[in-house]
PDB file of C-alpha atoms in Angstrom:
ATOM      1  CA  GLN U   1      16.473   7.254   4.316  1.00  0.00           C
ATOM      2  CA  GLY U   2      15.464   5.718   0.771  1.00  0.00           C
ATOM      3  CA  GLN U   3      13.578   7.297  -1.758  1.00  0.00           C
ATOM      4  CA  LEU U   4      10.522   4.717  -1.074  1.00  0.00           C
ATOM      5  CA  VAL U   5       8.844   4.826   2.331  1.00  0.00           C
ATOM      6  CA  GLU U   6       6.256   2.459   3.193  1.00  0.00           C
ATOM      7  CA  SER U   7       3.691   2.546   5.959  1.00  0.00           C
ATOM      8  CA  GLY U   8       0.343   0.992   6.924  1.00  0.00           C
ATOM      9  CA  GLY U   9       1.785  -2.497   7.894  1.00  0.00           C
ATOM     10  CA  GLY U  10       0.631  -4.421  11.032  1.00  0.00           C
ATOM     11  CA  LEU U  11      -1.385  -7.188  12.762  1.00  0.00           C
ATOM     12  CA  VAL U  12      -4.930  -7.850  11.604  1.00  0.00           C
ATOM     13  CA  GLN U  13      -7.515 -10.335  11.733  1.00  0.00           C
ATOM     14  CA  ALA U  14      -8.508 -12.703   8.690  1.00  0.00           C
ATOM     15  CA  GLY U  15     -11.297 -10.823   6.920  1.00  0.00           C
ATOM     16  CA  ASP U  16     -10.050  -7.360   7.926  1.00  0.00           C
ATOM     17  CA  SER U  17      -8.932  -4.661   5.577  1.00  0.00           C
ATOM     18  CA  LEU U  18      -5.570  -2.803   5.388  1.00  0.00           C
ATOM     19  CA  THR U  19      -4.042  -0.002   3.342  1.00  0.00           C
ATOM     20  CA  LEU U  20      -0.692   0.418   2.683  1.00  0.00           C
ATOM     21  CA  VAL U  21       1.005   3.513   1.568  1.00  0.00           C
ATOM     22  CA  CYS U  22       4.430   3.965  -0.315  1.00  0.00           C
ATOM     23  CA  LEU U  23       5.566   7.710  -0.320  1.00  0.00           C
ATOM     24  CA  ALA U  24       7.984   8.616  -3.006  1.00  0.00           C
ATOM     25  CA  ALA U  25      10.566  11.393  -1.952  1.00  0.00           C
ATOM     26  CA  ARG U  26      11.276  12.032  -5.752  1.00  0.00           C
ATOM     27  CA  GLY U  27       7.341  12.028  -6.440  1.00  0.00           C
ATOM     28  CA  ILE U  28       5.691   9.511  -8.797  1.00  0.00           C
ATOM     29  CA  SER U  29       4.430  11.674 -11.890  1.00  0.00           C
ATOM     30  CA  SER U  30       7.315  10.627 -13.888  1.00  0.00           C
ATOM     31  CA  ILE U  31       7.705   7.120 -12.636  1.00  0.00           C
ATOM     32  CA  LYS U  32       6.439   4.449 -15.418  1.00  0.00           C
ATOM     33  CA  THR U  33       5.216   1.803 -13.089  1.00  0.00           C
ATOM     34  CA  MET U  34       4.594   1.693  -9.559  1.00  0.00           C
ATOM     35  CA  ALA U  35       4.002  -1.390  -7.882  1.00  0.00           C
ATOM     36  CA  TRP U  36       3.561  -3.685  -4.611  1.00  0.00           C
ATOM     37  CA  TYR U  37       5.406  -6.875  -4.243  1.00  0.00           C
ATOM     38  CA  ARG U  38       5.276  -9.127  -1.281  1.00  0.00           C
ATOM     39  CA  GLN U  39       7.530 -12.289   0.237  1.00  0.00           C
ATOM     40  CA  ALA U  40       6.382 -14.728   2.686  1.00  0.00           C
ATOM     41  CA  PRO U  41       8.978 -16.956   4.762  1.00  0.00           C
ATOM     42  CA  GLY U  42      10.200 -19.515   2.320  1.00  0.00           C
ATOM     43  CA  LYS U  43       8.592 -18.151  -0.662  1.00  0.00           C
ATOM     44  CA  GLN U  44       9.479 -16.281  -3.677  1.00  0.00           C
ATOM     45  CA  ARG U  45       8.888 -12.580  -3.892  1.00  0.00           C
ATOM     46  CA  GLU U  46       5.787 -11.997  -6.128  1.00  0.00           C
ATOM     47  CA  LEU U  47       3.846  -9.093  -7.692  1.00  0.00           C
ATOM     48  CA  VAL U  48       0.916  -8.367  -5.875  1.00  0.00           C
ATOM     49  CA  ALA U  49      -0.114  -5.244  -7.877  1.00  0.00           C
ATOM     50  CA  SER U  50       1.174  -2.432 -10.302  1.00  0.00           C
ATOM     51  CA  ILE U  51      -0.307   0.887 -11.631  1.00  0.00           C
ATOM     52  CA  THR U  52       1.342   2.703 -14.910  1.00  0.00           C
ATOM     53  CA  TYR U  53       1.677   6.316 -14.991  1.00  0.00           C
ATOM     54  CA  ASP U  54      -1.423   6.334 -17.186  1.00  0.00           C
ATOM     55  CA  GLY U  55      -3.644   4.435 -14.789  1.00  0.00           C
ATOM     56  CA  LYS U  56      -3.482   0.886 -16.377  1.00  0.00           C
ATOM     57  CA  THR U  57      -3.620  -1.615 -13.122  1.00  0.00           C
ATOM     58  CA  ASN U  58      -2.386  -5.266 -12.852  1.00  0.00           C
ATOM     59  CA  TYR U  59      -3.055  -7.703  -9.982  1.00  0.00           C
ATOM     60  CA  VAL U  60      -1.998 -11.188  -8.588  1.00  0.00           C
ATOM     61  CA  ASP U  61      -5.009 -13.534  -9.285  1.00  0.00           C
ATOM     62  CA  SER U  62      -5.429 -14.216  -5.603  1.00  0.00           C
ATOM     63  CA  GLY U  63      -5.912 -10.299  -4.986  1.00  0.00           C
ATOM     64  CA  LYS U  64      -8.277  -9.446  -7.984  1.00  0.00           C
ATOM     65  CA  GLY U  65     -11.745  -8.422  -6.427  1.00  0.00           C
ATOM     66  CA  ARG U  66     -10.176  -7.556  -3.039  1.00  0.00           C
ATOM     67  CA  PHE U  67      -6.840  -5.389  -3.644  1.00  0.00           C
ATOM     68  CA  THR U  68      -7.191  -1.973  -5.241  1.00  0.00           C
ATOM     69  CA  ILE U  69      -3.605  -0.253  -6.162  1.00  0.00           C
ATOM     70  CA  SER U  70      -3.995   3.573  -6.687  1.00  0.00           C
ATOM     71  CA  ARG U  71      -1.487   6.620  -7.431  1.00  0.00           C
ATOM     72  CA  ASN U  72      -1.630  10.277  -6.355  1.00  0.00           C
ATOM     73  CA  SER U  73       0.953  12.422  -7.804  1.00  0.00           C
ATOM     74  CA  ALA U  74       0.187  15.315  -5.952  1.00  0.00           C
ATOM     75  CA  LYS U  75       0.665  13.640  -2.797  1.00  0.00           C
ATOM     76  CA  LYS U  76       3.567  11.290  -4.184  1.00  0.00           C
ATOM     77  CA  THR U  77       1.914   8.269  -3.030  1.00  0.00           C
ATOM     78  CA  VAL U  78       0.824   4.819  -4.277  1.00  0.00           C
ATOM     79  CA  SER U  79      -1.363   3.260  -1.997  1.00  0.00           C
ATOM     80  CA  LEU U  80      -2.669  -0.740  -1.892  1.00  0.00           C
ATOM     81  CA  GLN U  81      -6.199  -1.188  -0.294  1.00  0.00           C
ATOM     82  CA  MET U  82      -6.643  -4.854   0.811  1.00  0.00           C
ATOM     83  CA  ASN U  83      -9.889  -6.188   1.867  1.00  0.00           C
ATOM     84  CA  SER U  84     -10.948  -9.507   3.223  1.00  0.00           C
ATOM     85  CA  LEU U  85      -7.325 -10.611   3.794  1.00  0.00           C
ATOM     86  CA  LYS U  86      -6.561 -13.997   4.249  1.00  0.00           C
ATOM     87  CA  HIS U  87      -3.606 -15.761   6.003  1.00  0.00           C
ATOM     88  CA  ASP U  88      -2.025 -16.261   2.528  1.00  0.00           C
ATOM     89  CA  ASP U  89      -1.851 -12.624   2.484  1.00  0.00           C
ATOM     90  CA  ALA U  90       0.752 -12.532   5.217  1.00  0.00           C
ATOM     91  CA  ALA U  91       3.903 -11.218   4.132  1.00  0.00           C
ATOM     92  CA  ASP U  92       6.427  -8.348   3.913  1.00  0.00           C
ATOM     93  CA  TYR U  93       5.115  -5.916   1.476  1.00  0.00           C
ATOM     94  CA  TYR U  94       7.417  -3.721  -0.742  1.00  0.00           C
ATOM     95  CA  CYS U  95       6.911  -0.754  -2.957  1.00  0.00           C
ATOM     96  CA  HIS U  96       8.856  -0.792  -6.296  1.00  0.00           C
ATOM     97  CA  ALA U  97       9.298   1.874  -8.965  1.00  0.00           C
ATOM     98  CA  ASP U  98      10.631   0.782 -12.291  1.00  0.00           C
ATOM     99  CA  CYS U  99      12.070   3.560 -14.372  1.00  0.00           C
ATOM    100  CA  LEU U 100      11.941   7.341 -14.561  1.00  0.00           C
ATOM    101  CA  MET U 101      10.309   8.312 -17.865  1.00  0.00           C
ATOM    102  CA  VAL U 102      12.296  10.801 -20.042  1.00  0.00           C
ATOM    103  CA  ILE U 103      12.269  12.240 -23.535  1.00  0.00           C
ATOM    104  CA  GLU U 104      14.683   9.472 -24.725  1.00  0.00           C
ATOM    105  CA  GLY U 105      12.937   6.868 -23.027  1.00  0.00           C
ATOM    106  CA  CYS U 106      12.790   5.340 -19.507  1.00  0.00           C
ATOM    107  CA  ASN U 107      16.149   5.570 -17.047  1.00  0.00           C
ATOM    108  CA  ARG U 108      16.216   2.482 -14.951  1.00  0.00           C
ATOM    109  CA  LEU U 109      15.626   3.213 -11.328  1.00  0.00           C
ATOM    110  CA  ASP U 110      14.690  -0.497  -9.761  1.00  0.00           C
ATOM    111  CA  GLU U 111      13.988   1.155  -6.348  1.00  0.00           C
ATOM    112  CA  TRP U 112      12.455  -0.683  -3.419  1.00  0.00           C
ATOM    113  CA  GLY U 113      11.203   0.194  -0.096  1.00  0.00           C
ATOM    114  CA  GLN U 114      11.754  -1.456   3.147  1.00  0.00           C
ATOM    115  CA  GLY U 115       8.754  -3.840   3.412  1.00  0.00           C
ATOM    116  CA  PRO U 116       6.223  -3.241   6.121  1.00  0.00           C
ATOM    117  CA  LEU U 117       5.055  -6.407   7.819  1.00  0.00           C
ATOM    118  CA  VAL U 118       1.487  -7.485   7.296  1.00  0.00           C
ATOM    119  CA  THR U 119       0.435 -10.507   9.694  1.00  0.00           C
ATOM    120  CA  VAL U 120      -2.709 -12.008   9.707  1.00  0.00           C
ATOM    121  CA  SER U 121      -4.104 -13.728  12.548  1.00  0.00           C
ATOM    122  CA  SER U 122      -7.399 -15.995  13.124  1.00  0.00           C
TER     123      SER U 122
END
């Protein structure tokens, strides 16, 4: 089992909501940036949302106003709340951890989860 374990994917209808959760075995308090990426068939992997250790967030344009990323250090989780889902949101969603903050800087992790599948039906 990897360091990042995702859950919450599934089949939903257009307009529904879904929450993806990424559990980090090592914890997340020292990880600089946690993020969610997605990849649809035939398309490149794209950044959906990211959140830094101090709470700064960033979203893909199509997700602004619909998606919310949050992190809970006590629970070692990063969540992605997705509302008003569209067919274009259907993809494999991957959790990512970039680097581990240490005194000298940030040690590269580049860890990926296994990717929960999100399917959006009519």
